[in-house]
PDB file of C-alpha atoms in Angstrom:
ATOM      1  CA  UNK I 229      -6.866  23.441   2.031  1.00  0.00           C
ATOM      2  CA  UNK I 230      -3.841  21.164   1.754  1.00  0.00           C
ATOM      3  CA  UNK I 231      -1.303  22.047  -0.918  1.00  0.00           C
ATOM      4  CA  UNK I 232      -1.346  18.436  -2.165  1.00  0.00           C
ATOM      5  CA  UNK I 233      -5.101  18.677  -2.589  1.00  0.00           C
ATOM      6  CA  UNK I 234      -4.589  21.733  -4.794  1.00  0.00           C
ATOM      7  CA  UNK I 235      -1.830  20.153  -6.891  1.00  0.00           C
ATOM      8  CA  UNK I 236      -3.599  16.835  -7.393  1.00  0.00           C
ATOM      9  CA  UNK I 237      -6.839  18.718  -8.045  1.00  0.00           C
ATOM     10  CA  UNK I 238      -5.307  20.130 -11.231  1.00  0.00           C
ATOM     11  CA  UNK I 239      -5.496  16.648 -12.768  1.00  0.00           C
ATOM     12  CA  UNK I 240      -8.425  14.834 -11.129  1.00  0.00           C
ATOM     13  CA  UNK I 241     -11.581  15.853  -9.264  1.00  0.00           C
ATOM     14  CA  UNK I 242     -10.080  15.958  -5.767  1.00  0.00           C
ATOM     15  CA  UNK I 243     -13.198  17.463  -4.182  1.00  0.00           C
ATOM     16  CA  UNK I 244     -15.200  14.493  -5.460  1.00  0.00           C
ATOM     17  CA  UNK I 245     -12.639  12.205  -3.806  1.00  0.00           C
ATOM     18  CA  UNK I 246     -13.169  13.934  -0.459  1.00  0.00           C
ATOM     19  CA  UNK I 247     -16.928  13.587  -0.790  1.00  0.00           C
ATOM     20  CA  UNK I 248     -16.553   9.938  -1.772  1.00  0.00           C
ATOM     21  CA  UNK I 249     -14.509   9.176   1.342  1.00  0.00           C
ATOM     22  CA  UNK I 250     -16.524  11.335   3.732  1.00  0.00           C
ATOM     23  CA  UNK I 251     -19.866   9.839   2.717  1.00  0.00           C
ATOM     24  CA  UNK I 252     -18.593   6.392   3.651  1.00  0.00           C
ATOM     25  CA  UNK I 253     -17.551   7.193   7.207  1.00  0.00           C
ATOM     26  CA  UNK I 254     -19.645   5.546   9.911  1.00  0.00           C
ATOM     27  CA  UNK I 255     -20.510   6.397  13.499  1.00  0.00           C
ATOM     28  CA  UNK I 256     -17.952   3.978  14.954  1.00  0.00           C
ATOM     29  CA  UNK I 257     -15.148   5.999  13.296  1.00  0.00           C
ATOM     30  CA  UNK I 258     -14.512   3.319  10.693  1.00  0.00           C
ATOM     31  CA  UNK I 259     -15.083   3.381   6.932  1.00  0.00           C
ATOM     32  CA  UNK I 260     -16.720   1.049   4.419  1.00  0.00           C
ATOM     33  CA  UNK I 261     -16.422   1.667   0.670  1.00  0.00           C
ATOM     34  CA  UNK I 262     -19.902   0.263  -0.013  1.00  0.00           C
ATOM     35  CA  UNK I 263     -22.164   3.163   0.967  1.00  0.00           C
ATOM     36  CA  UNK I 264     -25.174   1.206   2.135  1.00  0.00           C
ATOM     37  CA  UNK I 265     -23.306  -1.386   4.214  1.00  0.00           C
ATOM     38  CA  UNK I 266     -22.566  -0.800   7.864  1.00  0.00           C
ATOM     39  CA  UNK I 267     -19.567  -3.125   7.707  1.00  0.00           C
ATOM     40  CA  UNK I 268     -16.627  -0.932   8.612  1.00  0.00           C
ATOM     41  CA  UNK I 269     -13.272  -2.649   8.335  1.00  0.00           C
ATOM     42  CA  UNK I 270      -9.549  -2.107   8.773  1.00  0.00           C
ATOM     43  CA  UNK I 271      -8.678  -2.058   5.051  1.00  0.00           C
ATOM     44  CA  UNK I 272     -11.108   0.718   4.082  1.00  0.00           C
ATOM     45  CA  UNK I 273     -10.354   2.691   7.238  1.00  0.00           C
ATOM     46  CA  UNK I 274      -6.607   2.444   6.682  1.00  0.00           C
ATOM     47  CA  UNK I 275      -6.906   3.736   3.126  1.00  0.00           C
ATOM     48  CA  UNK I 276      -9.230   6.540   4.183  1.00  0.00           C
ATOM     49  CA  UNK I 277      -6.572   7.668   6.672  1.00  0.00           C
ATOM     50  CA  UNK I 278      -3.874   7.385   4.000  1.00  0.00           C
ATOM     51  CA  UNK I 279      -5.913   9.480   1.558  1.00  0.00           C
ATOM     52  CA  UNK I 280      -6.473  12.243   4.096  1.00  0.00           C
ATOM     53  CA  UNK I 281      -2.773  12.147   4.991  1.00  0.00           C
ATOM     54  CA  UNK I 282      -1.681  12.303   1.332  1.00  0.00           C
ATOM     55  CA  UNK I 283      -3.971  15.265   0.657  1.00  0.00           C
ATOM     56  CA  UNK I 284      -2.709  16.967   3.847  1.00  0.00           C
ATOM     57  CA  UNK I 285      -6.191  17.055   5.364  1.00  0.00           C
ATOM     58  CA  UNK I 286      -7.321  16.361   8.918  1.00  0.00           C
ATOM     59  CA  UNK I 287      -9.126  13.071   9.503  1.00  0.00           C
ATOM     60  CA  UNK I 288     -12.612  13.799  10.929  1.00  0.00           C
ATOM     61  CA  UNK I 289     -12.816  12.754  14.605  1.00  0.00           C
ATOM     62  CA  UNK I 290      -9.463  11.037  14.313  1.00  0.00           C
ATOM     63  CA  UNK I 291      -9.482   9.813  17.921  1.00  0.00           C
ATOM     64  CA  UNK I 292     -12.627   7.815  17.200  1.00  0.00           C
ATOM     65  CA  UNK I 293     -11.041   6.357  14.071  1.00  0.00           C
ATOM     66  CA  UNK I 294      -7.911   5.396  16.030  1.00  0.00           C
ATOM     67  CA  UNK I 295     -10.084   3.627  18.597  1.00  0.00           C
ATOM     68  CA  UNK I 296     -11.885   1.795  15.801  1.00  0.00           C
ATOM     69  CA  UNK I 297      -8.592   0.497  14.379  1.00  0.00           C
ATOM     70  CA  UNK I 298      -7.416  -0.535  17.838  1.00  0.00           C
ATOM     71  CA  UNK I 299     -10.585  -2.491  18.527  1.00  0.00           C
ATOM     72  CA  UNK I 300     -10.719  -4.069  15.063  1.00  0.00           C
ATOM     73  CA  UNK I 301      -7.207  -5.582  15.314  1.00  0.00           C
ATOM     74  CA  UNK I 302      -7.999  -8.726  17.299  1.00  0.00           C
ATOM     75  CA  UNK I 303      -6.441 -12.141  17.788  1.00  0.00           C
ATOM     76  CA  UNK I 304      -8.403 -13.629  14.878  1.00  0.00           C
ATOM     77  CA  UNK I 305      -7.377 -10.769  12.562  1.00  0.00           C
ATOM     78  CA  UNK I 306      -4.829 -11.632   9.865  1.00  0.00           C
ATOM     79  CA  UNK I 307      -1.399 -10.085  10.320  1.00  0.00           C
ATOM     80  CA  UNK I 308      -1.702  -7.932   7.154  1.00  0.00           C
ATOM     81  CA  UNK I 309      -4.752  -6.181   8.629  1.00  0.00           C
ATOM     82  CA  UNK I 310      -3.155  -5.860  12.076  1.00  0.00           C
ATOM     83  CA  UNK I 311      -0.136  -4.187  10.469  1.00  0.00           C
ATOM     84  CA  UNK I 312      -2.416  -1.812   8.546  1.00  0.00           C
ATOM     85  CA  UNK I 313      -4.196  -0.909  11.774  1.00  0.00           C
ATOM     86  CA  UNK I 314      -0.877  -0.202  13.500  1.00  0.00           C
ATOM     87  CA  UNK I 315       0.357   2.098  10.723  1.00  0.00           C
ATOM     88  CA  UNK I 316      -3.034   3.818  10.615  1.00  0.00           C
ATOM     89  CA  UNK I 317      -3.000   4.475  14.366  1.00  0.00           C
ATOM     90  CA  UNK I 318       0.479   5.999  14.115  1.00  0.00           C
ATOM     91  CA  UNK I 319      -0.697   8.317  11.320  1.00  0.00           C
ATOM     92  CA  UNK I 320      -3.617   9.341  13.546  1.00  0.00           C
ATOM     93  CA  UNK I 321      -1.257  10.254  16.383  1.00  0.00           C
ATOM     94  CA  UNK I 322      -2.182   7.252  18.537  1.00  0.00           C
ATOM     95  CA  UNK I 323       1.272   5.702  18.821  1.00  0.00           C
ATOM     96  CA  UNK I 324       0.552   4.448  22.341  1.00  0.00           C
ATOM     97  CA  UNK I 325      -2.388   2.398  21.063  1.00  0.00           C
ATOM     98  CA  UNK I 326      -0.358   1.117  18.115  1.00  0.00           C
ATOM     99  CA  UNK I 327       2.460  -0.101  20.365  1.00  0.00           C
ATOM    100  CA  UNK I 328      -0.034  -2.220  22.310  1.00  0.00           C
ATOM    101  CA  UNK I 329      -0.505  -4.332  19.168  1.00  0.00           C
ATOM    102  CA  UNK I 330       3.168  -5.320  18.811  1.00  0.00           C
ATOM    103  CA  UNK I 331       2.690  -8.569  20.750  1.00  0.00           C
ATOM    104  CA  UNK I 332      -0.216  -9.435  18.473  1.00  0.00           C
ATOM    105  CA  UNK I 333       1.941  -8.899  15.376  1.00  0.00           C
ATOM    106  CA  UNK I 334       4.744 -11.087  16.704  1.00  0.00           C
ATOM    107  CA  UNK I 335       2.323 -13.821  17.689  1.00  0.00           C
ATOM    108  CA  UNK I 336       1.527 -14.149  13.982  1.00  0.00           C
ATOM    109  CA  UNK I 337       4.819 -13.134  12.377  1.00  0.00           C
ATOM    110  CA  UNK I 338       7.992 -14.348  14.074  1.00  0.00           C
ATOM    111  CA  UNK I 339      10.937 -15.100  11.763  1.00  0.00           C
ATOM    112  CA  UNK I 340      13.021 -16.441  14.664  1.00  0.00           C
ATOM    113  CA  UNK I 341      10.450 -19.231  14.964  1.00  0.00           C
ATOM    114  CA  UNK I 342      10.122 -19.641  11.195  1.00  0.00           C
ATOM    115  CA  UNK I 343       6.696 -17.950  11.173  1.00  0.00           C
ATOM    116  CA  UNK I 344       6.237 -15.688   8.145  1.00  0.00           C
ATOM    117  CA  UNK I 345       2.431 -15.543   8.295  1.00  0.00           C
ATOM    118  CA  UNK I 346       1.943 -17.459   5.057  1.00  0.00           C
ATOM    119  CA  UNK I 347      -1.491 -19.022   4.664  1.00  0.00           C
ATOM    120  CA  UNK I 348      -3.184 -16.981   7.371  1.00  0.00           C
ATOM    121  CA  UNK I 349      -5.458 -15.295   4.848  1.00  0.00           C
ATOM    122  CA  UNK I 350      -6.288 -11.639   5.024  1.00  0.00           C
ATOM    123  CA  UNK I 351      -4.399 -10.603   1.914  1.00  0.00           C
ATOM    124  CA  UNK I 352      -5.450  -7.286   0.437  1.00  0.00           C
ATOM    125  CA  UNK I 353      -4.595  -8.614  -3.018  1.00  0.00           C
ATOM    126  CA  UNK I 354      -5.196 -12.329  -3.361  1.00  0.00           C
ATOM    127  CA  UNK I 355      -7.313 -13.773  -0.513  1.00  0.00           C
ATOM    128  CA  UNK I 356      -4.334 -15.563   1.044  1.00  0.00           C
ATOM    129  CA  UNK I 357      -1.186 -13.636   1.886  1.00  0.00           C
ATOM    130  CA  UNK I 358       1.698 -14.230  -0.465  1.00  0.00           C
ATOM    131  CA  UNK I 359       5.048 -14.835   1.250  1.00  0.00           C
ATOM    132  CA  UNK I 360       6.273 -11.324   0.552  1.00  0.00           C
ATOM    133  CA  UNK I 361       3.026  -9.481   1.256  1.00  0.00           C
ATOM    134  CA  UNK I 362       2.882 -10.296   4.959  1.00  0.00           C
ATOM    135  CA  UNK I 363       6.547  -9.345   5.366  1.00  0.00           C
ATOM    136  CA  UNK I 364       5.994  -6.060   3.541  1.00  0.00           C
ATOM    137  CA  UNK I 365       3.073  -5.017   5.742  1.00  0.00           C
ATOM    138  CA  UNK I 366       4.705  -6.057   8.993  1.00  0.00           C
ATOM    139  CA  UNK I 367       7.831  -4.061   8.142  1.00  0.00           C
ATOM    140  CA  UNK I 368       5.691  -1.027   7.253  1.00  0.00           C
ATOM    141  CA  UNK I 369       4.099  -1.209  10.696  1.00  0.00           C
ATOM    142  CA  UNK I 370       7.425  -1.649  12.501  1.00  0.00           C
ATOM    143  CA  UNK I 371       8.948   1.230  10.537  1.00  0.00           C
ATOM    144  CA  UNK I 372       6.018   3.475  11.478  1.00  0.00           C
ATOM    145  CA  UNK I 373       6.718   2.681  15.141  1.00  0.00           C
ATOM    146  CA  UNK I 374      10.498   3.122  14.721  1.00  0.00           C
ATOM    147  CA  UNK I 375      10.831  -0.392  16.115  1.00  0.00           C
ATOM    148  CA  UNK I 376      14.416  -1.686  16.131  1.00  0.00           C
ATOM    149  CA  UNK I 377      14.627  -5.202  14.723  1.00  0.00           C
ATOM    150  CA  UNK I 378      17.478  -7.230  16.163  1.00  0.00           C
ATOM    151  CA  UNK I 379      20.249  -8.339  13.745  1.00  0.00           C
ATOM    152  CA  UNK I 380      19.336 -12.046  13.807  1.00  0.00           C
ATOM    153  CA  UNK I 381      15.722 -11.344  12.881  1.00  0.00           C
ATOM    154  CA  UNK I 382      16.849  -8.966  10.120  1.00  0.00           C
ATOM    155  CA  UNK I 383      19.035 -11.653   8.607  1.00  0.00           C
ATOM    156  CA  UNK I 384      16.291 -14.293   8.833  1.00  0.00           C
ATOM    157  CA  UNK I 385      13.881 -11.974   7.000  1.00  0.00           C
ATOM    158  CA  UNK I 386      16.491 -11.091   4.353  1.00  0.00           C
ATOM    159  CA  UNK I 387      17.190 -14.772   3.686  1.00  0.00           C
ATOM    160  CA  UNK I 388      13.462 -15.434   3.416  1.00  0.00           C
ATOM    161  CA  UNK I 389      12.940 -12.614   0.902  1.00  0.00           C
ATOM    162  CA  UNK I 390      15.862 -13.682  -1.281  1.00  0.00           C
ATOM    163  CA  UNK I 391      14.352 -17.155  -1.644  1.00  0.00           C
ATOM    164  CA  UNK I 392      11.805 -15.548  -3.956  1.00  0.00           C
ATOM    165  CA  UNK I 393      14.252 -13.913  -6.352  1.00  0.00           C
ATOM    166  CA  UNK I 394      13.195 -14.788  -9.888  1.00  0.00           C
ATOM    167  CA  UNK I 395      15.548 -13.361 -12.488  1.00  0.00           C
ATOM    168  CA  UNK I 396      15.075  -9.589 -12.630  1.00  0.00           C
ATOM    169  CA  UNK I 397      12.422  -9.501  -9.920  1.00  0.00           C
ATOM    170  CA  UNK I 398      10.725 -11.396  -7.120  1.00  0.00           C
ATOM    171  CA  UNK I 399       7.765 -13.743  -7.057  1.00  0.00           C
ATOM    172  CA  UNK I 400       6.542 -17.231  -6.246  1.00  0.00           C
ATOM    173  CA  UNK I 401       6.329 -18.876  -9.689  1.00  0.00           C
ATOM    174  CA  UNK I 402       7.489 -15.867 -11.692  1.00  0.00           C
ATOM    175  CA  UNK I 403       8.501 -12.298 -10.971  1.00  0.00           C
ATOM    176  CA  UNK I 404       5.573  -9.901 -10.536  1.00  0.00           C
ATOM    177  CA  UNK I 405       5.498  -6.140 -10.119  1.00  0.00           C
ATOM    178  CA  UNK I 406       3.650  -6.345  -6.813  1.00  0.00           C
ATOM    179  CA  UNK I 407       6.027  -8.815  -5.164  1.00  0.00           C
ATOM    180  CA  UNK I 408       9.124  -7.206  -6.649  1.00  0.00           C
ATOM    181  CA  UNK I 409       8.225  -3.915  -5.019  1.00  0.00           C
ATOM    182  CA  UNK I 410       7.289  -5.579  -1.742  1.00  0.00           C
ATOM    183  CA  UNK I 411      10.652  -7.361  -1.713  1.00  0.00           C
ATOM    184  CA  UNK I 412      12.836  -4.352  -2.449  1.00  0.00           C
ATOM    185  CA  UNK I 413      10.856  -2.147  -0.049  1.00  0.00           C
ATOM    186  CA  UNK I 414      11.309  -4.752   2.681  1.00  0.00           C
ATOM    187  CA  UNK I 415      15.058  -5.078   2.095  1.00  0.00           C
ATOM    188  CA  UNK I 416      15.388  -1.299   2.165  1.00  0.00           C
ATOM    189  CA  UNK I 417      13.346  -1.074   5.383  1.00  0.00           C
ATOM    190  CA  UNK I 418      15.714  -3.620   6.961  1.00  0.00           C
ATOM    191  CA  UNK I 419      18.695  -1.442   6.039  1.00  0.00           C
ATOM    192  CA  UNK I 420      20.057  -3.601   3.221  1.00  0.00           C
ATOM    193  CA  UNK I 421      21.054  -2.294  -0.185  1.00  0.00           C
ATOM    194  CA  UNK I 422      18.157  -2.263  -2.634  1.00  0.00           C
ATOM    195  CA  UNK I 423      18.880  -4.835  -5.366  1.00  0.00           C
ATOM    196  CA  UNK I 424      18.945  -3.375  -8.851  1.00  0.00           C
ATOM    197  CA  UNK I 425      16.188  -4.587 -11.131  1.00  0.00           C
ATOM    198  CA  UNK I 426      14.841  -3.787 -14.580  1.00  0.00           C
ATOM    199  CA  UNK I 427      11.560  -5.575 -13.898  1.00  0.00           C
ATOM    200  CA  UNK I 428       9.575  -2.337 -13.723  1.00  0.00           C
ATOM    201  CA  UNK I 429      11.043  -1.091 -17.005  1.00  0.00           C
ATOM    202  CA  UNK I 430       9.935  -4.245 -18.796  1.00  0.00           C
ATOM    203  CA  UNK I 431       6.374  -3.806 -17.477  1.00  0.00           C
ATOM    204  CA  UNK I 432       5.967  -0.183 -18.613  1.00  0.00           C
ATOM    205  CA  UNK I 433       3.562   0.577 -21.457  1.00  0.00           C
ATOM    206  CA  UNK I 434       2.386   3.960 -22.728  1.00  0.00           C
ATOM    207  CA  UNK I 435      -0.140   4.567 -19.993  1.00  0.00           C
ATOM    208  CA  UNK I 436       0.344   2.320 -16.972  1.00  0.00           C
ATOM    209  CA  UNK I 437       2.341  -0.751 -15.956  1.00  0.00           C
ATOM    210  CA  UNK I 438       1.590  -4.458 -16.097  1.00  0.00           C
ATOM    211  CA  UNK I 439       2.019  -7.165 -13.467  1.00  0.00           C
ATOM    212  CA  UNK I 440       4.375  -9.290 -15.569  1.00  0.00           C
ATOM    213  CA  UNK I 441       6.781  -8.206 -18.328  1.00  0.00           C
ATOM    214  CA  UNK I 442       5.694  -7.683 -21.926  1.00  0.00           C
ATOM    215  CA  UNK I 443       1.981  -8.177 -21.345  1.00  0.00           C
ATOM    216  CA  UNK I 444      -1.299  -6.274 -21.537  1.00  0.00           C
ATOM    217  CA  UNK I 445      -3.434  -4.640 -20.257  1.00  0.00           C
ATOM    218  CA  UNK I 446      -2.037  -2.285 -17.610  1.00  0.00           C
ATOM    219  CA  UNK I 447      -3.770  -2.113 -14.230  1.00  0.00           C
ATOM    220  CA  UNK I 448      -3.732   0.357 -11.388  1.00  0.00           C
ATOM    221  CA  UNK I 449      -2.037  -1.831  -8.772  1.00  0.00           C
ATOM    222  CA  UNK I 450       1.104  -2.666 -10.801  1.00  0.00           C
ATOM    223  CA  UNK I 451       1.245   0.971 -11.889  1.00  0.00           C
ATOM    224  CA  UNK I 452       1.235   2.045  -8.242  1.00  0.00           C
ATOM    225  CA  UNK I 453       3.848  -0.519  -7.215  1.00  0.00           C
ATOM    226  CA  UNK I 454       6.090   0.113 -10.224  1.00  0.00           C
ATOM    227  CA  UNK I 455       6.182   3.871  -9.627  1.00  0.00           C
ATOM    228  CA  UNK I 456       6.919   3.300  -5.935  1.00  0.00           C
ATOM    229  CA  UNK I 457       9.678   0.901  -6.958  1.00  0.00           C
ATOM    230  CA  UNK I 458      11.240   3.292  -9.452  1.00  0.00           C
ATOM    231  CA  UNK I 459      11.388   5.986  -6.776  1.00  0.00           C
ATOM    232  CA  UNK I 460      13.132   3.562  -4.440  1.00  0.00           C
ATOM    233  CA  UNK I 461      15.626   2.765  -7.207  1.00  0.00           C
ATOM    234  CA  UNK I 462      16.113   6.494  -7.927  1.00  0.00           C
ATOM    235  CA  UNK I 463      14.941   5.913 -11.473  1.00  0.00           C
ATOM    236  CA  UNK I 464      12.237   7.459 -13.678  1.00  0.00           C
ATOM    237  CA  UNK I 465       9.392   6.123 -15.811  1.00  0.00           C
ATOM    238  CA  UNK I 466       9.597   6.749 -19.548  1.00  0.00           C
ATOM    239  CA  UNK I 467       6.019   7.845 -20.224  1.00  0.00           C
ATOM    240  CA  UNK I 468       5.016  10.282 -17.492  1.00  0.00           C
ATOM    241  CA  UNK I 469       2.286  12.021 -19.526  1.00  0.00           C
ATOM    242  CA  UNK I 470       0.861   8.688 -20.637  1.00  0.00           C
ATOM    243  CA  UNK I 471       0.718   7.431 -17.062  1.00  0.00           C
ATOM    244  CA  UNK I 472      -1.009  10.603 -15.855  1.00  0.00           C
ATOM    245  CA  UNK I 473      -3.624  10.220 -18.594  1.00  0.00           C
ATOM    246  CA  UNK I 474      -4.118   6.579 -17.613  1.00  0.00           C
ATOM    247  CA  UNK I 475      -4.709   7.480 -13.966  1.00  0.00           C
ATOM    248  CA  UNK I 476      -7.084  10.344 -14.822  1.00  0.00           C
ATOM    249  CA  UNK I 477      -9.205   7.972 -16.897  1.00  0.00           C
ATOM    250  CA  UNK I 478      -9.742   5.656 -13.905  1.00  0.00           C
ATOM    251  CA  UNK I 479     -11.822   8.105 -11.863  1.00  0.00           C
ATOM    252  CA  UNK I 480     -15.494   7.114 -11.662  1.00  0.00           C
ATOM    253  CA  UNK I 481     -18.423   9.575 -11.447  1.00  0.00           C
ATOM    254  CA  UNK I 482     -18.738   8.969  -7.673  1.00  0.00           C
ATOM    255  CA  UNK I 483     -15.236  10.381  -7.150  1.00  0.00           C
ATOM    256  CA  UNK I 484     -13.468   7.096  -6.453  1.00  0.00           C
ATOM    257  CA  UNK I 485     -11.143   5.181  -8.764  1.00  0.00           C
ATOM    258  CA  UNK I 486     -11.315   1.780 -10.447  1.00  0.00           C
ATOM    259  CA  UNK I 487      -8.406  -0.513 -11.337  1.00  0.00           C
ATOM    260  CA  UNK I 488      -8.652  -0.716 -15.134  1.00  0.00           C
ATOM    261  CA  UNK I 489      -9.714   1.236 -18.190  1.00  0.00           C
ATOM    262  CA  UNK I 490     -12.411  -1.239 -19.178  1.00  0.00           C
ATOM    263  CA  UNK I 491     -14.455  -1.603 -16.012  1.00  0.00           C
ATOM    264  CA  UNK I 492     -14.450  -1.706 -12.242  1.00  0.00           C
ATOM    265  CA  UNK I 493     -16.088  -0.214  -9.192  1.00  0.00           C
ATOM    266  CA  UNK I 494     -14.493   2.406  -7.014  1.00  0.00           C
ATOM    267  CA  UNK I 495     -12.919   1.410  -3.723  1.00  0.00           C
ATOM    268  CA  UNK I 496     -10.660   3.088  -1.185  1.00  0.00           C
ATOM    269  CA  UNK I 497      -7.626   0.991  -2.066  1.00  0.00           C
ATOM    270  CA  UNK I 498      -7.817   1.934  -5.748  1.00  0.00           C
ATOM    271  CA  UNK I 499      -8.479   5.564  -4.886  1.00  0.00           C
ATOM    272  CA  UNK I 500      -5.428   5.871  -2.645  1.00  0.00           C
ATOM    273  CA  UNK I 501      -3.217   4.108  -5.160  1.00  0.00           C
ATOM    274  CA  UNK I 502      -4.336   6.360  -8.000  1.00  0.00           C
ATOM    275  CA  UNK I 503      -3.713   9.522  -5.970  1.00  0.00           C
ATOM    276  CA  UNK I 504      -0.365   8.290  -4.625  1.00  0.00           C
ATOM    277  CA  UNK I 505       0.768   7.262  -8.124  1.00  0.00           C
ATOM    278  CA  UNK I 506      -0.286  10.638  -9.521  1.00  0.00           C
ATOM    279  CA  UNK I 507       1.589  12.418  -6.755  1.00  0.00           C
ATOM    280  CA  UNK I 508       4.696  10.346  -7.542  1.00  0.00           C
ATOM    281  CA  UNK I 509       4.454  11.208 -11.231  1.00  0.00           C
ATOM    282  CA  UNK I 510       4.226  14.908 -10.446  1.00  0.00           C
ATOM    283  CA  UNK I 511       7.465  14.769  -8.478  1.00  0.00           C
ATOM    284  CA  UNK I 512       9.643  12.779 -10.932  1.00  0.00           C
TER     285      UNK I 512
END
């Protein structure tokens, strides 16, 4: 049993999480969060791999899952999903397969040609990738592969990110928690100094974080991104106990997690984010 599984299991039903994920694994090695559908996909499979990795557990038949991710990342696949597949393959120990997808990534995301993958669809958040989302996922994939980005490309990406600075944070029309984290993560991954921001502080309530400052209600995704951002800034949240209680309350009877207190179905994305956020809170 992984030590993380034991620690996280003190606060939520971790065994129910494992059952929830395992019951949604299919014969092709992929995962689908809707039990009855045989529609395995990169997003669910990526988050299943991330959950097993976080809990320090072995992925069942991981070679088959790596092959699924490799086959699912095709020319018509949006760059966000291709990047997820690449990172997932690296986590599964299939770096050689992941490296074969580099040309596919750069065919969709090439800053030297002014291509930042905007409008290609395939967003995990909004249906169409925001400017910073595609950059964030591509840089995650390249970091997983230890790929060295040349200085000119680094500078082009940095300039692109800084175009979306909005006061204390980053966004398209206004600063949001999601895009602020994606921006500062990306700058850090490129080797630049992380810009200081108080955006996350202004989105903190007693039990979760909001997407924009001084608003309600809190949701899981801004809570996840804000906690990740505070770690990157070497800062701490104010209401650790309140945030833990918030996350605990999001677990559904099937073992998965929803995004809000009021309602919501479980999915793999929410489940990983809840567990990752809880793990962050336990280490502040």
